[in-house]
């Protein structure tokens, strides 16, 4: 089987073709970074317009690179939510048109399920596994029990961790996207110089919070006054990174108690989402997993950030189970993976 997958829920316009055994025949990702950079964050209206302009060309390239025609597809998948609704509509409408014209099944994919199932394509990981999903749009800890079966242990109650990286970078004028910029600046900084909070650390449950950390960075910058040196910025970036990772780890530690008690035979912990590219986070999690005798599995960086292959693969997993959608499927701005989990009122679609 061969599936085409489209992704357009944030600031990447992406299309990819994958096979049932997890081979990626093409994976074309067009980032809108340059369009959003002047604003230091993703502007929804700009994103939606850019998806409209680019999507058909990106699909065309993905099909050409895969070397197949639409008549050779067994299905077409697109992100149907959660995310910026203008963008989601563009990808979903494109997929519906392809499904109608090529007379193939449509699968509307939950973007978070795309991130969650990527390791099954890249590493053939079996269910269940613990997943730390950390990106600009989401911060969640879930147990992936099966296709469509998620148990959310924790979520952000305000900002996503990637958002905190992006805002920290913006405040210090380090550029966009902020994660890689903060990581680079942090490399020559002293992470112990600024005493920043570790939100939620020591609290019960597994929820995250990052808005207080962001405010603390703003305060530290204000205290430095007008003459902020490059060394000050490096030290603040390093202190922020240490605090953010420490905050994440404290929540993973909580989640591990539940995971080990309720899934005693489980072997894996997975990180996904753009922040999974962060080397400090990976190193610290690796140490923690070794202690707990679990294997840490991380998809390659290009499959951690938003892409079409993860959507095509999630569509493939659905298609294998005959779970397809009709052409009247609606796009959803909010679509939690675990519908039984408590909503986090200040997190919006991030929860
Ligand atoms: O998964 P992704 O491409 O898009 C969303 O769904 O949000 O994640 C992008 C996020 C951005 O906030 C970016 O700053 C962050 O991931 N990020 C990083 C790193 N690389 C990307 N954060 C920390 N360290 C990195 N190396
Ligand atoms: Zn994402």
Short mmCIF file of N, CA and C in Angstrom, two decimals, residues 9-151:
data_model
loop_
_atom_site.label_atom_id
_atom_site.label_comp_id
_atom_site.label_asym_id
_atom_site.label_seq_id
_atom_site.Cartn_x
_atom_site.Cartn_y
_atom_site.Cartn_z
N UNK A 9 -0.88 22.29 9.48
CA UNK A 9 -1.57 22.80 10.67
C UNK A 9 -0.84 23.94 11.36
N UNK A 10 0.43 24.18 10.96
CA UNK A 10 1.16 25.27 11.60
C UNK A 10 1.93 26.04 10.52
N UNK A 11 3.25 26.04 10.56
CA UNK A 11 3.99 26.86 9.60
C UNK A 11 4.84 26.04 8.64
N UNK A 12 4.51 24.74 8.50
CA UNK A 12 5.17 23.95 7.46
C UNK A 12 4.11 23.48 6.47
N UNK A 13 4.38 23.69 5.17
CA UNK A 13 3.53 23.11 4.14
C UNK A 13 4.26 21.85 3.70
N UNK A 14 3.64 20.67 3.90
CA UNK A 14 4.40 19.45 3.68
C UNK A 14 3.57 18.35 3.04
N UNK A 15 4.23 17.56 2.20
CA UNK A 15 3.58 16.40 1.57
C UNK A 15 4.61 15.29 1.48
N UNK A 16 4.16 14.04 1.68
CA UNK A 16 5.07 12.91 1.63
C UNK A 16 4.33 11.67 1.18
N UNK A 17 5.10 10.73 0.63
CA UNK A 17 4.53 9.47 0.20
C UNK A 17 5.26 8.36 0.97
N UNK A 18 4.49 7.49 1.66
CA UNK A 18 5.11 6.38 2.39
C UNK A 18 4.44 5.05 2.03
N UNK A 19 5.17 3.98 2.30
CA UNK A 19 4.65 2.64 2.00
C UNK A 19 4.23 1.94 3.29
N UNK A 20 3.52 0.83 3.13
CA UNK A 20 2.98 0.10 4.29
C UNK A 20 4.08 -0.43 5.19
N UNK A 21 5.28 -0.69 4.63
CA UNK A 21 6.37 -1.19 5.48
C UNK A 21 7.28 -0.06 5.99
N UNK A 22 6.79 1.18 5.89
CA UNK A 22 7.50 2.30 6.52
C UNK A 22 8.60 2.93 5.68
N UNK A 23 8.63 2.65 4.39
CA UNK A 23 9.61 3.34 3.54
C UNK A 23 9.05 4.71 3.16
N UNK A 24 9.93 5.72 3.21
CA UNK A 24 9.51 7.07 2.83
C UNK A 24 9.97 7.31 1.39
N UNK A 25 9.02 7.35 0.46
CA UNK A 25 9.38 7.51 -0.95
C UNK A 25 9.67 8.97 -1.29
N UNK A 26 9.03 9.88 -0.56
CA UNK A 26 9.35 11.31 -0.70
C UNK A 26 8.86 12.00 0.56
N UNK A 27 9.50 13.13 0.88
CA UNK A 27 9.12 13.88 2.08
C UNK A 27 9.50 15.34 1.86
N UNK A 28 8.57 16.12 1.33
CA UNK A 28 8.87 17.50 0.95
C UNK A 28 8.29 18.44 2.01
N UNK A 29 9.15 19.24 2.62
CA UNK A 29 8.70 20.17 3.67
C UNK A 29 9.13 21.58 3.29
N UNK A 30 8.15 22.46 3.17
CA UNK A 30 8.47 23.86 2.91
C UNK A 30 8.18 24.65 4.18
N UNK A 31 9.24 25.19 4.77
CA UNK A 31 9.05 25.96 6.01
C UNK A 31 8.71 27.40 5.67
N UNK A 32 7.84 27.99 6.47
CA UNK A 32 7.48 29.40 6.25
C UNK A 32 8.29 30.32 7.16
N UNK A 33 9.42 29.80 7.68
CA UNK A 33 10.18 30.56 8.68
C UNK A 33 10.41 32.01 8.25
N UNK A 34 10.79 32.21 6.99
CA UNK A 34 11.11 33.58 6.56
C UNK A 34 9.91 34.52 6.62
N UNK A 35 8.72 33.98 6.30
CA UNK A 35 7.52 34.82 6.34
C UNK A 35 7.20 35.27 7.77
N UNK A 36 7.46 34.37 8.74
CA UNK A 36 7.05 34.67 10.12
C UNK A 36 8.16 35.33 10.94
N UNK A 37 9.42 35.19 10.48
CA UNK A 37 10.57 35.67 11.26
C UNK A 37 10.44 37.13 11.70
N UNK A 38 9.99 38.06 10.81
CA UNK A 38 9.90 39.46 11.25
C UNK A 38 8.99 39.66 12.46
N UNK A 39 8.06 38.71 12.70
CA UNK A 39 7.11 38.85 13.80
C UNK A 39 7.53 38.03 15.02
N UNK A 40 8.60 37.25 14.90
CA UNK A 40 9.10 36.46 16.03
C UNK A 40 8.17 35.35 16.46
N UNK A 41 7.25 34.94 15.60
CA UNK A 41 6.32 33.85 15.92
C UNK A 41 5.43 33.62 14.71
N UNK A 42 4.62 32.56 14.79
CA UNK A 42 3.78 32.21 13.64
C UNK A 42 2.52 33.09 13.63
N UNK A 43 2.29 33.78 12.50
CA UNK A 43 1.09 34.61 12.34
C UNK A 43 0.06 33.79 11.55
N UNK A 44 -1.08 33.42 12.20
CA UNK A 44 -2.03 32.49 11.56
C UNK A 44 -2.48 32.89 10.16
N UNK A 45 -2.78 34.14 9.94
CA UNK A 45 -3.28 34.58 8.64
C UNK A 45 -2.21 34.44 7.55
N UNK A 46 -0.97 34.79 7.92
CA UNK A 46 0.14 34.65 6.96
C UNK A 46 0.34 33.16 6.64
N UNK A 47 0.24 32.32 7.69
CA UNK A 47 0.43 30.88 7.49
C UNK A 47 -0.62 30.33 6.53
N UNK A 48 -1.89 30.68 6.75
CA UNK A 48 -2.97 30.14 5.91
C UNK A 48 -2.77 30.53 4.45
N UNK A 49 -2.41 31.80 4.23
CA UNK A 49 -2.21 32.26 2.85
C UNK A 49 -1.04 31.53 2.19
N UNK A 50 0.02 31.34 2.95
CA UNK A 50 1.19 30.66 2.38
C UNK A 50 0.85 29.21 2.04
N UNK A 51 0.04 28.54 2.88
CA UNK A 51 -0.36 27.15 2.56
C UNK A 51 -1.16 27.13 1.25
N UNK A 52 -2.08 28.09 1.08
CA UNK A 52 -2.89 28.13 -0.14
C UNK A 52 -1.98 28.26 -1.37
N UNK A 53 -0.99 29.15 -1.26
CA UNK A 53 -0.11 29.39 -2.41
C UNK A 53 0.76 28.19 -2.73
N UNK A 54 1.19 27.46 -1.69
CA UNK A 54 2.23 26.45 -1.90
C UNK A 54 1.75 25.01 -2.02
N UNK A 55 0.60 24.69 -1.43
CA UNK A 55 0.26 23.27 -1.24
C UNK A 55 0.28 22.45 -2.53
N UNK A 56 -0.32 22.99 -3.61
CA UNK A 56 -0.40 22.14 -4.81
C UNK A 56 0.99 21.85 -5.39
N UNK A 57 1.89 22.84 -5.29
CA UNK A 57 3.25 22.60 -5.81
C UNK A 57 4.00 21.58 -4.95
N UNK A 58 3.76 21.63 -3.63
CA UNK A 58 4.45 20.70 -2.73
C UNK A 58 3.94 19.27 -2.98
N UNK A 59 2.63 19.14 -3.21
CA UNK A 59 2.07 17.81 -3.53
C UNK A 59 2.69 17.30 -4.83
N UNK A 60 2.75 18.18 -5.82
CA UNK A 60 3.31 17.83 -7.11
C UNK A 60 4.75 17.32 -6.95
N UNK A 61 5.55 18.05 -6.16
CA UNK A 61 6.95 17.63 -5.95
C UNK A 61 7.02 16.29 -5.24
N UNK A 62 6.17 16.10 -4.22
CA UNK A 62 6.20 14.84 -3.46
C UNK A 62 5.87 13.66 -4.38
N UNK A 63 4.89 13.85 -5.26
CA UNK A 63 4.50 12.76 -6.17
C UNK A 63 5.62 12.48 -7.18
N UNK A 64 6.22 13.56 -7.71
CA UNK A 64 7.31 13.39 -8.69
C UNK A 64 8.50 12.69 -8.05
N UNK A 65 8.88 13.14 -6.83
CA UNK A 65 10.04 12.52 -6.17
C UNK A 65 9.78 11.05 -5.83
N UNK A 66 8.52 10.73 -5.53
CA UNK A 66 8.18 9.33 -5.24
C UNK A 66 8.12 8.52 -6.53
N UNK A 67 7.98 9.23 -7.64
CA UNK A 67 7.94 8.56 -8.95
C UNK A 67 6.66 7.78 -9.19
N UNK A 68 5.56 8.28 -8.64
CA UNK A 68 4.28 7.57 -8.84
C UNK A 68 3.19 8.55 -9.31
N UNK A 69 2.13 7.99 -9.84
CA UNK A 69 0.97 8.79 -10.23
C UNK A 69 -0.13 8.64 -9.20
N UNK A 70 -1.13 9.54 -9.25
CA UNK A 70 -2.23 9.48 -8.26
C UNK A 70 -2.98 8.15 -8.32
N UNK A 71 -2.97 7.53 -9.53
CA UNK A 71 -3.69 6.25 -9.66
C UNK A 71 -3.00 5.11 -8.92
N UNK A 72 -1.75 5.34 -8.49
CA UNK A 72 -1.04 4.29 -7.75
C UNK A 72 -1.21 4.43 -6.23
N UNK A 73 -1.89 5.47 -5.79
CA UNK A 73 -2.09 5.67 -4.35
C UNK A 73 -3.23 4.79 -3.83
N UNK A 74 -3.06 4.29 -2.60
CA UNK A 74 -4.13 3.51 -1.96
C UNK A 74 -4.94 4.36 -1.01
N UNK A 75 -4.46 5.59 -0.76
CA UNK A 75 -5.19 6.48 0.12
C UNK A 75 -4.49 7.81 0.21
N UNK A 76 -5.24 8.83 0.67
CA UNK A 76 -4.64 10.14 0.91
C UNK A 76 -5.04 10.58 2.31
N UNK A 77 -4.03 11.04 3.06
CA UNK A 77 -4.26 11.47 4.44
C UNK A 77 -3.90 12.95 4.57
N UNK A 78 -4.60 13.64 5.45
CA UNK A 78 -4.25 15.04 5.73
C UNK A 78 -4.52 15.32 7.19
N UNK A 79 -3.75 16.24 7.77
CA UNK A 79 -4.04 16.69 9.12
C UNK A 79 -5.41 17.34 9.13
N UNK A 80 -6.31 16.85 9.99
CA UNK A 80 -7.66 17.44 10.09
C UNK A 80 -7.79 18.24 11.38
N UNK A 81 -6.71 18.37 12.13
CA UNK A 81 -6.66 19.11 13.38
C UNK A 81 -5.69 18.42 14.32
N UNK A 82 -5.36 18.92 15.50
CA UNK A 82 -5.64 20.28 15.92
C UNK A 82 -4.60 21.23 15.34
N UNK A 83 -4.88 22.51 15.35
CA UNK A 83 -3.91 23.47 14.84
C UNK A 83 -4.60 24.74 14.39
N UNK A 84 -3.87 25.54 13.61
CA UNK A 84 -4.41 26.80 13.10
C UNK A 84 -5.40 26.47 11.99
N UNK A 85 -6.65 26.82 12.21
CA UNK A 85 -7.72 26.26 11.40
C UNK A 85 -7.61 26.63 9.91
N UNK A 86 -7.15 27.85 9.61
CA UNK A 86 -7.01 28.26 8.21
C UNK A 86 -6.08 27.33 7.46
N UNK A 87 -4.97 26.99 8.08
CA UNK A 87 -4.02 26.09 7.46
C UNK A 87 -4.55 24.67 7.35
N UNK A 88 -5.18 24.19 8.43
CA UNK A 88 -5.72 22.82 8.42
C UNK A 88 -6.70 22.66 7.26
N UNK A 89 -7.54 23.68 7.05
CA UNK A 89 -8.54 23.61 5.96
C UNK A 89 -7.88 23.44 4.60
N UNK A 90 -6.75 24.11 4.40
CA UNK A 90 -6.08 24.04 3.10
C UNK A 90 -5.63 22.61 2.79
N UNK A 91 -4.96 21.97 3.75
CA UNK A 91 -4.48 20.60 3.53
C UNK A 91 -5.64 19.61 3.38
N UNK A 92 -6.65 19.79 4.23
CA UNK A 92 -7.77 18.84 4.21
C UNK A 92 -8.57 18.96 2.90
N UNK A 93 -8.80 20.20 2.44
CA UNK A 93 -9.53 20.39 1.18
C UNK A 93 -8.75 19.80 0.00
N UNK A 94 -7.43 19.99 0.04
CA UNK A 94 -6.59 19.43 -1.02
C UNK A 94 -6.71 17.91 -1.04
N UNK A 95 -6.65 17.32 0.14
CA UNK A 95 -6.73 15.85 0.23
C UNK A 95 -8.10 15.35 -0.23
N UNK A 96 -9.14 16.09 0.12
CA UNK A 96 -10.49 15.68 -0.30
C UNK A 96 -10.59 15.72 -1.83
N UNK A 97 -10.02 16.74 -2.45
CA UNK A 97 -10.07 16.83 -3.91
C UNK A 97 -9.35 15.65 -4.54
N UNK A 98 -8.17 15.31 -3.98
CA UNK A 98 -7.40 14.19 -4.53
C UNK A 98 -8.18 12.89 -4.35
N UNK A 99 -8.78 12.73 -3.16
CA UNK A 99 -9.56 11.51 -2.89
C UNK A 99 -10.72 11.38 -3.88
N UNK A 100 -11.39 12.51 -4.15
CA UNK A 100 -12.55 12.49 -5.05
C UNK A 100 -12.13 12.18 -6.48
N UNK A 101 -11.09 12.84 -6.94
CA UNK A 101 -10.67 12.69 -8.34
C UNK A 101 -10.02 11.33 -8.58
N UNK A 102 -9.14 10.90 -7.66
CA UNK A 102 -8.45 9.62 -7.85
C UNK A 102 -9.29 8.44 -7.36
N UNK A 103 -10.41 8.74 -6.74
CA UNK A 103 -11.32 7.72 -6.22
C UNK A 103 -10.61 6.77 -5.25
N UNK A 104 -9.96 7.40 -4.25
CA UNK A 104 -9.25 6.64 -3.21
C UNK A 104 -9.76 7.09 -1.84
N UNK A 105 -9.54 6.27 -0.79
CA UNK A 105 -10.03 6.65 0.54
C UNK A 105 -9.31 7.87 1.11
N UNK A 106 -10.06 8.63 1.90
CA UNK A 106 -9.52 9.79 2.63
C UNK A 106 -9.36 9.40 4.10
N UNK A 107 -8.24 9.83 4.70
CA UNK A 107 -8.10 9.67 6.14
C UNK A 107 -7.76 11.03 6.74
N UNK A 108 -8.59 11.51 7.64
CA UNK A 108 -8.31 12.75 8.38
C UNK A 108 -7.51 12.38 9.61
N UNK A 109 -6.27 12.90 9.69
CA UNK A 109 -5.35 12.48 10.75
C UNK A 109 -5.28 13.54 11.85
N UNK A 110 -5.27 13.09 13.08
CA UNK A 110 -4.97 13.96 14.20
C UNK A 110 -3.46 14.23 14.17
N UNK A 111 -3.09 15.51 14.07
CA UNK A 111 -1.68 15.89 13.98
C UNK A 111 -0.83 15.26 15.10
N UNK A 112 -1.41 15.22 16.29
CA UNK A 112 -0.69 14.66 17.44
C UNK A 112 -0.48 13.16 17.27
N UNK A 113 -1.44 12.49 16.64
CA UNK A 113 -1.28 11.06 16.36
C UNK A 113 -0.15 10.86 15.35
N UNK A 114 -0.02 11.81 14.43
CA UNK A 114 1.11 11.76 13.48
C UNK A 114 2.44 11.74 14.22
N UNK A 115 2.60 12.69 15.17
CA UNK A 115 3.84 12.71 15.97
C UNK A 115 3.97 11.41 16.77
N UNK A 116 2.84 10.97 17.34
CA UNK A 116 2.88 9.84 18.27
C UNK A 116 3.28 8.53 17.60
N UNK A 117 2.88 8.34 16.34
CA UNK A 117 3.11 7.04 15.68
C UNK A 117 4.38 7.00 14.82
N UNK A 118 5.08 8.15 14.69
CA UNK A 118 6.27 8.20 13.83
C UNK A 118 7.28 7.11 14.14
N UNK A 119 7.49 6.82 15.43
CA UNK A 119 8.50 5.81 15.81
C UNK A 119 8.13 4.42 15.32
N UNK A 120 6.87 4.18 15.01
CA UNK A 120 6.50 2.86 14.49
C UNK A 120 6.94 2.74 13.03
N UNK A 121 6.98 3.89 12.34
CA UNK A 121 7.49 3.91 10.97
C UNK A 121 9.02 3.80 10.96
N UNK A 122 9.68 4.57 11.84
CA UNK A 122 11.14 4.62 11.80
C UNK A 122 11.80 3.45 12.54
N UNK A 123 11.21 3.01 13.64
CA UNK A 123 11.87 2.01 14.48
C UNK A 123 11.03 0.76 14.73
N UNK A 124 9.83 0.73 14.18
CA UNK A 124 8.97 -0.45 14.36
C UNK A 124 8.62 -0.74 15.82
N UNK A 125 8.51 0.32 16.62
CA UNK A 125 8.23 0.15 18.06
C UNK A 125 6.83 -0.42 18.29
N UNK A 126 6.74 -1.36 19.22
CA UNK A 126 5.43 -1.96 19.54
C UNK A 126 4.73 -1.15 20.64
N UNK A 127 3.42 -1.27 20.71
CA UNK A 127 2.64 -0.64 21.79
C UNK A 127 2.80 -1.48 23.06
N UNK A 128 2.66 -0.91 24.25
CA UNK A 128 2.52 0.51 24.54
C UNK A 128 3.89 1.18 24.70
N UNK A 129 3.91 2.50 24.58
CA UNK A 129 5.13 3.25 24.92
C UNK A 129 4.76 4.60 25.51
N UNK A 130 5.71 5.10 26.33
CA UNK A 130 5.51 6.42 26.94
C UNK A 130 6.02 7.47 25.98
N UNK A 131 5.23 8.52 25.76
CA UNK A 131 5.61 9.55 24.78
C UNK A 131 5.64 10.92 25.42
N UNK A 132 6.80 11.58 25.29
CA UNK A 132 6.89 13.00 25.65
C UNK A 132 6.81 13.77 24.33
N UNK A 133 5.69 14.47 24.14
CA UNK A 133 5.46 15.20 22.90
C UNK A 133 5.67 16.67 23.17
N UNK A 134 6.78 17.20 22.65
CA UNK A 134 7.15 18.58 22.98
C UNK A 134 7.47 19.37 21.72
N UNK A 135 6.64 20.38 21.44
CA UNK A 135 6.90 21.19 20.25
C UNK A 135 6.45 22.61 20.52
N UNK A 136 6.34 23.41 19.45
CA UNK A 136 5.89 24.79 19.60
C UNK A 136 4.41 24.83 19.91
N UNK A 137 3.70 23.77 19.53
CA UNK A 137 2.25 23.74 19.70
C UNK A 137 1.78 22.84 20.84
N UNK A 138 2.63 21.93 21.29
CA UNK A 138 2.14 20.96 22.28
C UNK A 138 3.20 20.59 23.31
N UNK A 139 2.76 20.34 24.53
CA UNK A 139 3.61 19.74 25.57
C UNK A 139 2.73 18.75 26.28
N UNK A 140 2.91 17.49 26.03
CA UNK A 140 2.06 16.46 26.63
C UNK A 140 2.90 15.23 26.97
N UNK A 141 2.44 14.50 27.97
CA UNK A 141 2.98 13.15 28.22
C UNK A 141 1.82 12.18 28.07
N UNK A 142 2.02 11.19 27.22
CA UNK A 142 0.95 10.23 26.93
C UNK A 142 1.48 8.81 26.98
N UNK A 143 0.58 7.88 27.28
CA UNK A 143 0.91 6.48 27.00
C UNK A 143 0.21 6.16 25.69
N UNK A 144 1.00 5.74 24.70
CA UNK A 144 0.43 5.34 23.41
C UNK A 144 0.10 3.86 23.54
N UNK A 145 -1.16 3.55 23.70
CA UNK A 145 -1.58 2.16 23.95
C UNK A 145 -1.88 1.42 22.65
N UNK A 146 -2.23 2.19 21.61
CA UNK A 146 -2.55 1.59 20.31
C UNK A 146 -2.97 2.69 19.35
N UNK A 147 -3.27 2.32 18.12
CA UNK A 147 -3.75 3.32 17.16
C UNK A 147 -5.09 3.84 17.69
N UNK A 148 -5.18 5.14 17.88
CA UNK A 148 -6.42 5.74 18.40
C UNK A 148 -6.64 5.52 19.89
N UNK A 149 -5.63 4.92 20.56
CA UNK A 149 -5.81 4.67 22.00
C UNK A 149 -4.70 5.36 22.79
N UNK A 150 -5.06 6.49 23.38
CA UNK A 150 -4.07 7.30 24.08
C UNK A 150 -4.54 7.58 25.49
N UNK A 151 -3.59 7.53 26.40
CA UNK A 151 -3.91 7.91 27.78
C UNK A 151 -3.03 9.10 28.10
#
